[in-house]
Short mmCIF file of C-alpha atoms in Angstrom, two decimals:
data_model
loop_
_atom_site.label_atom_id
_atom_site.label_comp_id
_atom_site.label_asym_id
_atom_site.label_seq_id
_atom_site.Cartn_x
_atom_site.Cartn_y
_atom_site.Cartn_z
CA UNK A 131 12.73 -47.57 7.31
CA UNK A 132 9.25 -48.85 6.49
CA UNK A 133 7.28 -45.77 5.42
CA UNK A 134 3.52 -46.06 4.78
CA UNK A 135 2.63 -46.37 1.11
CA UNK A 136 -0.03 -43.66 1.31
CA UNK A 137 2.57 -41.28 2.73
CA UNK A 138 5.04 -42.17 -0.04
CA UNK A 139 2.39 -41.60 -2.71
CA UNK A 140 1.54 -38.19 -1.27
CA UNK A 141 5.21 -37.20 -1.13
CA UNK A 142 5.71 -38.28 -4.74
CA UNK A 143 2.86 -36.00 -5.76
CA UNK A 144 4.20 -33.18 -3.60
CA UNK A 145 7.86 -33.36 -4.68
CA UNK A 146 7.77 -34.59 -8.28
CA UNK A 147 11.32 -34.97 -9.59
CA UNK A 148 12.76 -34.32 -6.12
CA UNK A 149 11.07 -37.43 -4.73
CA UNK A 150 13.98 -39.87 -5.18
CA UNK A 151 16.49 -37.48 -3.56
CA UNK A 152 14.11 -36.98 -0.66
CA UNK A 153 13.59 -40.73 -0.23
CA UNK A 154 17.36 -41.35 -0.30
CA UNK A 155 17.80 -38.91 2.58
CA UNK A 156 16.02 -41.38 4.86
CA UNK A 157 19.05 -43.65 4.60
CA UNK A 158 21.16 -40.94 6.26
CA UNK A 159 21.59 -40.39 9.98
CA UNK A 160 19.58 -37.47 11.46
CA UNK A 161 21.62 -34.45 12.46
CA UNK A 162 22.11 -33.50 16.11
CA UNK A 163 22.12 -29.88 17.25
CA UNK A 164 22.63 -27.65 20.24
CA UNK A 165 21.66 -24.01 20.60
CA UNK A 166 23.61 -21.82 23.00
CA UNK A 167 21.91 -19.64 25.61
CA UNK A 168 22.38 -16.06 24.42
CA UNK A 169 21.74 -14.72 27.96
CA UNK A 170 24.81 -16.55 29.27
CA UNK A 171 27.27 -16.57 26.37
CA UNK A 172 27.77 -15.52 22.76
CA UNK A 173 28.65 -17.55 19.68
CA UNK A 174 32.10 -15.96 19.70
CA UNK A 175 32.74 -16.79 23.34
CA UNK A 176 31.29 -20.27 22.90
CA UNK A 177 33.87 -20.95 20.20
CA UNK A 178 36.55 -20.29 22.85
CA UNK A 179 35.08 -22.44 25.64
CA UNK A 180 33.30 -25.14 23.60
CA UNK A 181 34.42 -28.47 25.11
CA UNK A 182 33.17 -30.54 22.17
CA UNK A 183 35.22 -31.28 19.06
CA UNK A 184 33.69 -31.40 15.60
CA UNK A 185 30.93 -28.84 16.11
CA UNK A 186 29.81 -26.81 13.07
CA UNK A 187 27.50 -23.80 12.91
CA UNK A 188 23.90 -24.21 11.76
CA UNK A 189 23.69 -21.85 8.80
CA UNK A 190 20.20 -20.47 9.40
CA UNK A 191 20.74 -19.43 13.04
CA UNK A 192 23.25 -17.22 14.80
CA UNK A 193 23.62 -19.48 17.85
CA UNK A 194 23.05 -23.07 16.69
CA UNK A 195 25.64 -25.80 16.17
CA UNK A 196 25.73 -29.36 14.88
CA UNK A 197 27.57 -31.85 17.05
CA UNK A 198 28.85 -35.36 16.19
CA UNK A 199 26.59 -38.32 17.00
CA UNK A 200 29.07 -39.87 19.41
CA UNK A 201 29.05 -36.84 21.74
CA UNK A 202 26.76 -36.64 24.79
CA UNK A 203 26.40 -32.91 25.56
CA UNK A 204 23.71 -33.59 28.19
CA UNK A 205 26.43 -35.27 30.27
CA UNK A 206 28.53 -32.15 30.69
CA UNK A 207 28.51 -29.53 33.50
CA UNK A 208 27.84 -26.75 30.98
CA UNK A 209 24.47 -28.35 30.22
CA UNK A 210 23.62 -28.16 33.94
CA UNK A 211 24.74 -24.52 33.91
CA UNK A 212 22.12 -23.79 31.22
CA UNK A 213 24.67 -22.82 28.57
CA UNK A 214 22.86 -24.66 25.77
CA UNK A 215 19.73 -26.56 24.78
CA UNK A 216 19.77 -29.72 22.70
CA UNK A 217 17.53 -29.11 19.69
CA UNK A 218 17.02 -30.53 16.22
CA UNK A 219 18.55 -27.95 13.81
CA UNK A 220 15.41 -27.28 11.73
CA UNK A 221 13.42 -26.69 14.93
CA UNK A 222 15.69 -23.70 15.65
CA UNK A 223 14.11 -21.69 12.84
CA UNK A 224 10.73 -20.55 14.32
CA UNK A 225 12.20 -18.56 17.23
CA UNK A 226 14.95 -17.25 14.93
CA UNK A 227 12.37 -15.85 12.51
CA UNK A 228 9.91 -14.52 15.11
CA UNK A 229 12.83 -12.95 17.04
CA UNK A 230 11.17 -10.91 19.80
CA UNK A 231 12.86 -7.83 21.18
CA UNK A 232 13.52 -6.99 24.85
CA UNK A 233 10.29 -5.58 26.31
CA UNK A 234 7.92 -7.49 24.02
CA UNK A 235 5.00 -9.51 25.31
CA UNK A 236 5.37 -12.97 23.82
CA UNK A 237 3.16 -16.05 23.83
CA UNK A 238 4.36 -19.55 23.00
CA UNK A 239 1.01 -21.27 22.71
CA UNK A 240 2.10 -24.92 22.30
CA UNK A 241 5.39 -24.64 24.12
CA UNK A 242 6.47 -27.98 25.64
CA UNK A 243 9.15 -29.21 26.00
CA UNK A 244 10.58 -25.69 25.70
CA UNK A 245 13.13 -25.63 22.89
CA UNK A 246 11.53 -22.61 21.25
CA UNK A 247 10.42 -20.96 24.50
CA UNK A 248 13.96 -20.96 25.89
CA UNK A 249 15.17 -19.08 22.82
CA UNK A 250 12.24 -16.64 22.85
CA UNK A 251 12.83 -15.97 26.55
CA UNK A 252 16.56 -15.50 26.06
CA UNK A 253 15.91 -12.89 23.37
CA UNK A 254 13.78 -10.88 25.83
CA UNK A 255 16.86 -10.43 28.04
CA UNK A 256 14.76 -10.26 31.22
CA UNK A 257 12.44 -7.51 29.91
CA UNK A 258 8.81 -7.84 28.90
CA UNK A 259 6.89 -11.07 29.39
CA UNK A 260 6.98 -14.63 28.07
CA UNK A 261 3.86 -16.72 28.55
CA UNK A 262 4.63 -20.36 27.78
CA UNK A 263 1.62 -22.64 27.60
CA UNK A 264 1.01 -26.31 27.07
CA UNK A 265 -2.35 -27.95 27.50
CA UNK A 266 -0.70 -31.06 28.95
CA UNK A 267 0.19 -30.48 32.60
CA UNK A 268 2.90 -33.17 32.60
CA UNK A 269 4.53 -31.68 29.50
CA UNK A 270 4.24 -28.20 31.01
CA UNK A 271 6.32 -29.39 33.98
CA UNK A 272 9.17 -30.31 31.62
CA UNK A 273 8.71 -26.92 29.96
CA UNK A 274 9.08 -25.17 33.32
CA UNK A 275 12.29 -27.03 34.14
CA UNK A 276 13.88 -26.08 30.82
CA UNK A 277 12.96 -22.40 31.20
CA UNK A 278 14.34 -22.29 34.75
CA UNK A 279 17.48 -24.18 33.72
CA UNK A 280 18.01 -21.48 31.08
CA UNK A 281 17.63 -18.77 33.74
CA UNK A 282 14.60 -17.02 32.18
CA UNK A 283 13.06 -14.84 34.95
CA UNK A 284 10.15 -13.01 33.27
CA UNK A 285 7.91 -16.02 32.62
CA UNK A 286 4.44 -17.29 33.24
CA UNK A 287 4.17 -21.03 32.63
CA UNK A 288 0.56 -22.12 32.26
CA UNK A 289 -1.40 -25.19 31.24
CA UNK A 290 -4.71 -24.13 29.72
CA UNK A 291 -6.71 -24.52 26.50
CA UNK A 292 -6.05 -21.67 24.02
CA UNK A 293 -9.63 -20.39 24.30
CA UNK A 294 -9.21 -19.82 28.04
CA UNK A 295 -6.04 -17.85 27.42
CA UNK A 296 -7.85 -15.76 24.82
CA UNK A 297 -10.66 -14.99 27.28
CA UNK A 298 -8.10 -13.67 29.76
CA UNK A 299 -5.65 -11.82 27.54
CA UNK A 300 -7.56 -10.34 24.62
CA UNK A 301 -5.30 -8.47 22.17
CA UNK A 302 -2.29 -8.45 24.47
CA UNK A 303 0.74 -9.96 22.73
CA UNK A 304 3.31 -8.45 20.37
CA UNK A 305 4.54 -11.85 19.15
CA UNK A 306 2.87 -15.24 19.20
CA UNK A 307 4.38 -18.56 18.24
CA UNK A 308 2.09 -21.44 17.28
CA UNK A 309 4.31 -24.47 16.84
CA UNK A 310 1.22 -26.54 16.27
CA UNK A 311 0.59 -30.19 17.10
CA UNK A 312 0.81 -32.01 13.78
CA UNK A 313 1.11 -35.41 12.11
CA UNK A 314 4.90 -35.23 12.44
CA UNK A 315 5.83 -36.35 8.92
CA UNK A 316 9.00 -34.28 8.97
CA UNK A 317 10.30 -36.19 11.99
CA UNK A 318 9.87 -39.78 10.74
CA UNK A 319 13.61 -40.12 10.11
CA UNK A 320 14.49 -38.86 13.60
CA UNK A 321 11.66 -40.64 15.43
CA UNK A 322 10.24 -43.67 13.54
CA UNK A 323 7.70 -44.25 16.33
CA UNK A 324 5.75 -41.31 14.89
CA UNK A 325 4.87 -43.44 11.88
CA UNK A 326 2.42 -45.53 13.87
CA UNK A 327 0.81 -42.38 15.26
CA UNK A 328 0.50 -41.04 11.69
CA UNK A 329 -1.28 -44.23 10.60
CA UNK A 330 -3.73 -43.85 13.49
CA UNK A 331 -4.19 -40.06 13.29
CA UNK A 332 -3.25 -38.61 9.93
CA UNK A 333 -3.02 -35.00 8.71
CA UNK A 334 -6.78 -34.69 8.23
CA UNK A 335 -7.29 -35.12 11.97
CA UNK A 336 -4.79 -32.42 12.92
CA UNK A 337 -5.85 -29.65 10.51
CA UNK A 338 -9.05 -28.73 12.42
CA UNK A 339 -7.07 -28.61 15.68
CA UNK A 340 -4.49 -26.31 14.09
CA UNK A 341 -7.20 -23.99 12.79
CA UNK A 342 -8.84 -23.74 16.20
CA UNK A 343 -5.51 -22.96 17.90
CA UNK A 344 -4.73 -20.29 15.30
CA UNK A 345 -8.15 -18.69 15.63
CA UNK A 346 -7.52 -18.20 19.36
CA UNK A 347 -3.99 -16.93 18.68
CA UNK A 348 -5.38 -14.21 16.38
CA UNK A 349 -7.68 -13.09 19.21
CA UNK A 350 -4.64 -12.56 21.46
CA UNK A 351 -2.44 -10.74 18.94
CA UNK A 352 -2.16 -6.95 19.11
CA UNK A 353 -2.79 -4.94 15.95
CA UNK A 354 0.62 -4.66 14.31
CA UNK A 355 1.79 -7.81 16.09
CA UNK A 356 3.38 -10.87 14.48
CA UNK A 357 2.29 -14.50 14.47
CA UNK A 358 4.60 -17.35 13.46
CA UNK A 359 2.92 -20.63 12.50
CA UNK A 360 5.11 -23.71 12.23
CA UNK A 361 4.76 -27.47 11.91
CA UNK A 362 7.10 -30.42 11.47
CA UNK A 363 5.02 -32.00 8.72
CA UNK A 364 5.00 -32.00 4.90
CA UNK A 365 1.23 -32.29 4.43
CA UNK A 366 -0.31 -29.39 2.52
CA UNK A 367 -3.55 -29.79 4.47
CA UNK A 368 -1.63 -28.88 7.64
CA UNK A 369 0.63 -26.27 6.06
CA UNK A 370 -0.37 -24.10 3.08
CA UNK A 371 -4.06 -24.96 3.32
CA UNK A 372 -4.19 -23.89 6.96
CA UNK A 373 -2.60 -20.55 6.03
CA UNK A 374 -5.07 -20.09 3.15
CA UNK A 375 -7.92 -20.73 5.59
CA UNK A 376 -6.50 -18.27 8.12
CA UNK A 377 -6.17 -15.46 5.59
CA UNK A 378 -9.74 -16.00 4.38
CA UNK A 379 -11.20 -16.32 7.87
CA UNK A 380 -9.32 -13.33 9.34
CA UNK A 381 -8.91 -10.55 6.75
CA UNK A 382 -7.03 -8.47 9.33
CA UNK A 383 -4.13 -10.93 8.98
CA UNK A 384 -1.60 -10.73 6.17
CA UNK A 385 1.29 -12.93 5.14
CA UNK A 386 4.80 -11.52 5.67
CA UNK A 387 7.44 -12.83 3.22
CA UNK A 388 10.36 -14.70 4.78
CA UNK A 389 13.52 -14.43 2.65
CA UNK A 390 14.78 -17.87 1.67
CA UNK A 391 18.25 -19.17 2.42
CA UNK A 392 20.32 -21.86 0.79
CA UNK A 393 18.30 -25.09 0.82
CA UNK A 394 15.04 -23.51 2.00
CA UNK A 395 12.16 -23.44 -0.48
CA UNK A 396 8.90 -21.52 -0.69
CA UNK A 397 5.35 -22.83 -0.65
CA UNK A 398 4.31 -25.57 -3.06
CA UNK A 399 2.04 -23.15 -4.90
CA UNK A 400 4.38 -20.17 -4.73
CA UNK A 401 3.30 -18.95 -1.29
CA UNK A 402 5.80 -16.76 0.55
CA UNK A 403 6.35 -19.29 3.30
CA UNK A 404 9.29 -21.57 4.11
CA UNK A 405 9.56 -25.32 3.70
CA UNK A 406 12.56 -27.33 4.87
CA UNK A 407 13.25 -30.78 3.42
CA UNK A 408 15.90 -33.24 4.65
CA UNK A 409 17.34 -33.75 1.16
CA UNK A 410 18.02 -30.01 0.79
CA UNK A 411 19.33 -29.04 4.25
CA UNK A 412 21.12 -30.64 7.18
CA UNK A 413 17.98 -31.05 9.23
CA UNK A 414 14.49 -32.54 9.35
CA UNK A 415 11.24 -31.39 7.74
CA UNK A 416 9.67 -28.10 8.82
CA UNK A 417 7.13 -25.51 7.65
CA UNK A 418 6.99 -21.84 8.65
CA UNK A 419 4.66 -18.96 7.87
CA UNK A 420 4.93 -15.45 9.32
CA UNK A 421 1.83 -13.26 9.56
CA UNK A 422 1.04 -9.79 10.84
CA UNK A 423 -2.21 -8.36 12.17
CA UNK A 424 -2.83 -5.13 10.31
CA UNK A 425 -2.40 -1.99 12.42
CA UNK A 426 -5.73 -0.64 13.65
CA UNK A 427 -7.37 2.70 12.80
CA UNK A 428 -4.92 3.85 10.19
CA UNK A 429 -5.46 5.38 6.81
CA UNK A 430 -4.83 3.15 3.83
CA UNK A 431 -1.73 5.06 2.81
CA UNK A 432 -0.27 5.06 6.30
CA UNK A 433 -1.09 1.37 6.71
CA UNK A 434 0.76 0.60 3.49
CA UNK A 435 3.75 2.63 4.65
CA UNK A 436 3.81 0.87 8.04
CA UNK A 437 3.41 -2.48 6.36
CA UNK A 438 6.46 -1.84 4.19
CA UNK A 439 8.71 -1.13 7.19
CA UNK A 440 7.04 -3.65 9.51
CA UNK A 441 7.05 -6.42 6.95
CA UNK A 442 10.73 -5.92 6.30
CA UNK A 443 11.35 -8.28 9.18
CA UNK A 444 14.59 -9.75 7.98
CA UNK A 445 17.77 -8.06 7.04
CA UNK A 446 19.54 -9.09 3.85
CA UNK A 447 20.10 -12.83 3.61
CA UNK A 448 23.71 -13.83 3.18
CA UNK A 449 24.41 -17.14 1.48
CA UNK A 450 23.02 -19.96 3.64
CA UNK A 451 22.17 -17.63 6.53
CA UNK A 452 18.93 -16.22 7.89
CA UNK A 453 19.36 -13.03 9.86
CA UNK A 454 17.32 -12.00 12.87
CA UNK A 455 13.82 -10.62 12.55
CA UNK A 456 13.64 -6.90 13.18
CA UNK A 457 10.19 -5.33 13.38
CA UNK A 458 10.98 -1.67 12.94
CA UNK A 459 7.33 -0.67 13.08
CA UNK A 460 7.19 -1.80 16.72
CA UNK A 461 10.24 0.02 18.09
CA UNK A 462 8.07 2.13 20.35
CA UNK A 463 6.75 -1.01 22.07
CA UNK A 464 10.08 -2.60 22.96
CA UNK A 465 10.56 -0.87 26.31
CA UNK A 466 7.05 -1.10 27.74
CA UNK A 467 5.99 0.33 31.05
CA UNK A 468 3.30 -2.01 32.29
CA UNK A 469 0.45 -0.78 34.45
CA UNK A 470 -0.30 -4.31 35.60
CA UNK A 471 1.87 -4.22 38.75
CA UNK A 472 0.07 -2.01 41.31
CA UNK A 473 1.95 0.72 43.14
CA UNK A 474 0.84 -0.72 46.49
CA UNK A 475 1.69 -4.38 46.76
CA UNK A 476 -1.16 -6.44 48.28
CA UNK A 477 1.52 -8.72 49.74
CA UNK A 478 3.27 -5.88 51.58
CA UNK A 479 2.36 -7.20 55.04
CA UNK A 480 3.57 -10.71 54.26
CA UNK A 481 6.82 -9.34 52.82
CA UNK A 482 7.53 -7.23 55.91
CA UNK A 483 6.72 -10.16 58.18
CA UNK A 484 9.13 -12.38 56.23
CA UNK A 485 11.83 -9.73 56.48
CA UNK A 486 11.28 -9.50 60.25
CA UNK A 487 11.02 -13.19 61.09
CA UNK A 488 13.41 -14.84 58.62
CA UNK A 489 16.96 -14.37 57.37
CA UNK A 490 15.76 -13.22 53.93
CA UNK A 491 17.43 -9.81 54.30
CA UNK A 492 20.78 -11.44 55.17
CA UNK A 493 20.59 -13.43 51.93
CA UNK A 494 19.45 -10.39 49.93
CA UNK A 495 22.41 -8.35 51.20
CA UNK A 496 24.67 -10.82 49.41
CA UNK A 497 22.88 -10.09 46.12
CA UNK A 498 24.18 -7.35 43.84
CA UNK A 499 20.85 -5.50 43.97
CA UNK A 500 17.74 -5.65 46.18
CA UNK A 501 14.56 -7.07 44.71
CA UNK A 502 11.70 -4.77 43.70
CA UNK A 503 9.16 -5.04 46.53
CA UNK A 504 6.35 -3.86 44.23
CA UNK A 505 6.78 -7.04 42.19
CA UNK A 506 7.16 -9.53 45.02
CA UNK A 507 4.44 -12.03 45.84
CA UNK A 508 4.23 -14.59 48.65
CA UNK A 509 1.92 -17.58 48.23
CA UNK A 510 2.04 -20.80 50.24
CA UNK A 511 5.36 -19.59 51.73
CA UNK A 512 6.90 -19.36 48.24
CA UNK A 513 8.37 -15.98 47.31
CA UNK A 514 8.10 -14.82 43.69
CA UNK A 515 9.33 -11.86 41.67
CA UNK A 516 6.58 -11.12 39.16
CA UNK A 517 7.19 -9.80 35.63
CA UNK A 518 6.37 -6.12 35.16
CA UNK A 519 3.53 -6.96 32.77
CA UNK A 520 1.90 -9.56 35.05
CA UNK A 521 -1.78 -8.94 35.76
CA UNK A 522 -3.11 -10.61 38.94
CA UNK A 523 -6.62 -10.66 37.48
CA UNK A 524 -5.68 -13.34 34.95
CA UNK A 525 -7.54 -16.51 35.91
CA UNK A 526 -5.25 -19.23 34.60
CA UNK A 527 -3.80 -22.57 35.68
CA UNK A 528 -0.24 -21.50 36.52
CA UNK A 529 2.76 -23.70 37.06
CA UNK A 530 4.92 -20.63 37.63
CA UNK A 531 4.38 -16.89 37.88
CA UNK A 532 7.63 -15.03 37.41
CA UNK A 533 10.89 -15.96 39.10
CA UNK A 534 10.69 -18.19 42.17
CA UNK A 535 13.07 -16.49 44.60
CA UNK A 536 12.80 -19.14 47.27
CA UNK A 537 10.83 -20.54 50.17
CA UNK A 538 10.10 -18.93 53.53
CA UNK A 539 10.40 -21.55 56.27
CA UNK A 540 9.83 -19.84 59.58
CA UNK A 541 13.13 -18.27 60.59
CA UNK A 542 14.85 -19.47 57.42
CA UNK A 543 14.70 -18.31 53.82
CA UNK A 544 15.98 -20.85 51.29
CA UNK A 545 16.79 -19.44 47.83
CA UNK A 546 15.54 -21.48 44.88
CA UNK A 547 17.40 -23.31 42.15
CA UNK A 548 15.62 -21.03 39.67
CA UNK A 549 17.04 -17.81 41.13
CA UNK A 550 20.55 -19.32 41.09
CA UNK A 551 20.19 -20.07 37.37
CA UNK A 552 18.88 -16.55 36.68
CA UNK A 553 21.97 -15.00 38.26
CA UNK A 554 25.43 -14.24 36.97
CA UNK A 555 28.36 -15.15 39.19
CA UNK A 556 28.85 -11.44 39.85
CA UNK A 557 25.26 -11.12 41.15
CA UNK A 558 26.12 -12.81 44.47
CA UNK A 559 28.99 -11.92 46.79
CA UNK A 560 29.76 -15.37 48.23
CA UNK A 561 30.69 -17.71 45.39
CA UNK A 562 32.66 -20.90 44.93
CA UNK A 563 33.95 -20.99 41.37
CA UNK A 564 35.17 -24.40 40.24
CA UNK A 565 36.97 -25.27 37.04
CA UNK A 566 35.13 -27.59 34.70
CA UNK A 567 38.03 -30.03 35.11
CA UNK A 568 37.58 -30.13 38.91
CA UNK A 569 35.96 -33.44 39.86
CA UNK A 570 34.09 -31.67 42.64
CA UNK A 571 31.75 -30.22 39.98
CA UNK A 572 30.26 -33.63 39.21
CA UNK A 573 30.14 -34.50 42.91
CA UNK A 574 28.24 -31.28 43.56
CA UNK A 575 25.77 -32.04 40.75
CA UNK A 576 25.23 -35.50 42.26
CA UNK A 577 24.30 -33.91 45.59
CA UNK A 578 27.47 -34.99 47.42
CA UNK A 579 29.39 -33.00 50.04
CA UNK A 580 32.04 -30.65 48.67
CA UNK A 581 35.46 -30.68 50.31
CA UNK A 582 37.13 -27.28 50.53
CA UNK A 583 40.76 -26.27 50.08
CA UNK A 584 42.32 -24.12 52.80
CA UNK A 585 42.46 -21.03 50.57
CA UNK A 586 38.81 -21.43 49.56
CA UNK A 587 37.45 -20.90 53.09
CA UNK A 588 36.73 -17.19 52.94
CA UNK A 589 33.01 -16.73 53.57
CA UNK A 590 30.71 -15.76 56.36
CA UNK A 591 28.20 -18.31 57.55
CA UNK A 592 25.39 -18.51 55.02
CA UNK A 593 24.61 -19.13 51.37
CA UNK A 594 27.22 -19.69 48.68
CA UNK A 595 26.58 -19.68 44.93
CA UNK A 596 28.43 -22.63 43.37
CA UNK A 597 29.67 -21.97 39.82
CA UNK A 598 31.54 -23.81 37.08
CA UNK A 599 33.88 -21.52 35.13
CA UNK A 600 31.88 -18.54 36.46
CA UNK A 601 28.49 -19.97 35.39
CA UNK A 602 26.11 -20.60 38.33
CA UNK A 603 25.04 -24.19 39.06
CA UNK A 604 23.14 -23.83 42.34
CA UNK A 605 23.42 -23.23 46.08
CA UNK A 606 25.40 -24.54 49.02
CA UNK A 607 25.36 -23.42 52.64
CA UNK A 608 28.57 -22.66 54.49
CA UNK A 609 29.02 -23.26 58.23
CA UNK A 610 31.87 -24.48 60.42
CA UNK A 611 34.38 -24.84 57.62
CA UNK A 612 32.22 -27.06 55.40
CA UNK A 613 29.68 -26.66 52.62
CA UNK A 614 26.29 -28.34 52.77
CA UNK A 615 25.12 -29.24 49.26
CA UNK A 616 21.80 -27.56 48.39
CA UNK A 617 21.63 -28.49 44.71
CA UNK A 618 18.01 -29.17 43.76
CA UNK A 619 17.45 -32.95 44.14
CA UNK A 620 15.18 -33.22 41.09
CA UNK A 621 17.95 -31.94 38.80
CA UNK A 622 20.81 -34.06 40.07
CA UNK A 623 23.31 -35.78 37.79
CA UNK A 624 22.16 -39.39 37.41
#
């Protein structure tokens, strides 16, 4: 690999005697990782159903695994069922450290393509709110697909500059992740094309952008809330120096120590941050810093007491393992009752008209529970279930508000791919459950017609939830002894 000389000189200065070991790591193959979807399975259950041989746990997460280079996990039905996300192992750390709790209001400010957002959303377990933003509309579309594939219902996917978000939200969020755009030095081994970009736009060009994004993030963080800043670069000007600037510029922010694990190191000047280097861990380069906004209107003694419990965000660190973040000082905020959803739904007339004119109610009767009418919204014939904390006064460029339930087409209601992925097999009465070994699974994912066995014909005319090993894949419609494939065309197996 032909690394720029200026970059090598800077790394020699940064690493000192570790330089040669670091340089030798670039002759090794990058590690591949997958992170399981904690809303659909557990690490223990995954070990029982894992179809891939040679997987090993990633030590600093509780749901990440390495897989051998020759495997292609994206070509397996479990990937289409949203059971896992393919992610570089070091990139699993930010969401693991920030670790929101069910009920939290969470912002992923630079979210595409969604690796970290899918984990943040899974940790919310359908409660609270996840706002995932990316300023690039095309990248935000990929972000939306990954969140819906993972079955995350309580989302708002937006594509706006951070300052516009700050104007709308104010001090609204309990947790904010800023996985900032950076020079990408830590990913040169994995993606050599980034080297040319680095030569054109080096660290000095990114640092001002990172500072501006962070300044808006601070505006949106609640007092007592936590902000995780991360990059995939080694440059001090983008890492420690940005944190120094933030602490000077915003005295209400304070650094929260992150306990180190085997292979992780602290800041280059002793800062209580985390650096990951490819010669010390089985992963690429990463930087993480956790900060808290000081609680408002508290006495100095009480603030110190709260800081001690709130800053104790990580439980004891076992050898080579980082445990989940637990913010004890925010327990009272985990189960929030939002006042954003009005008691009287402004879409009540449209909802009643849909119920009268379409077969929505017939489909809903097949669901385990009815949908909360207070949270339903109909726009352009699309039916949404809004998160509890959603505020209709927010003036943002949305790609998605909440869970898309489906589309109202005159007399017909067609449930969405997103609502299928957000369900469990037990959430819908009419299901076709296929074994992973059944070749009809791949045919279904390709959009082909599914032939039925005699003993499988047991439904009333209408919608059927197609599953693989009890994990939903999408919809089909049953009539006259046959199933019409309704798998979303844009997601089909190619």
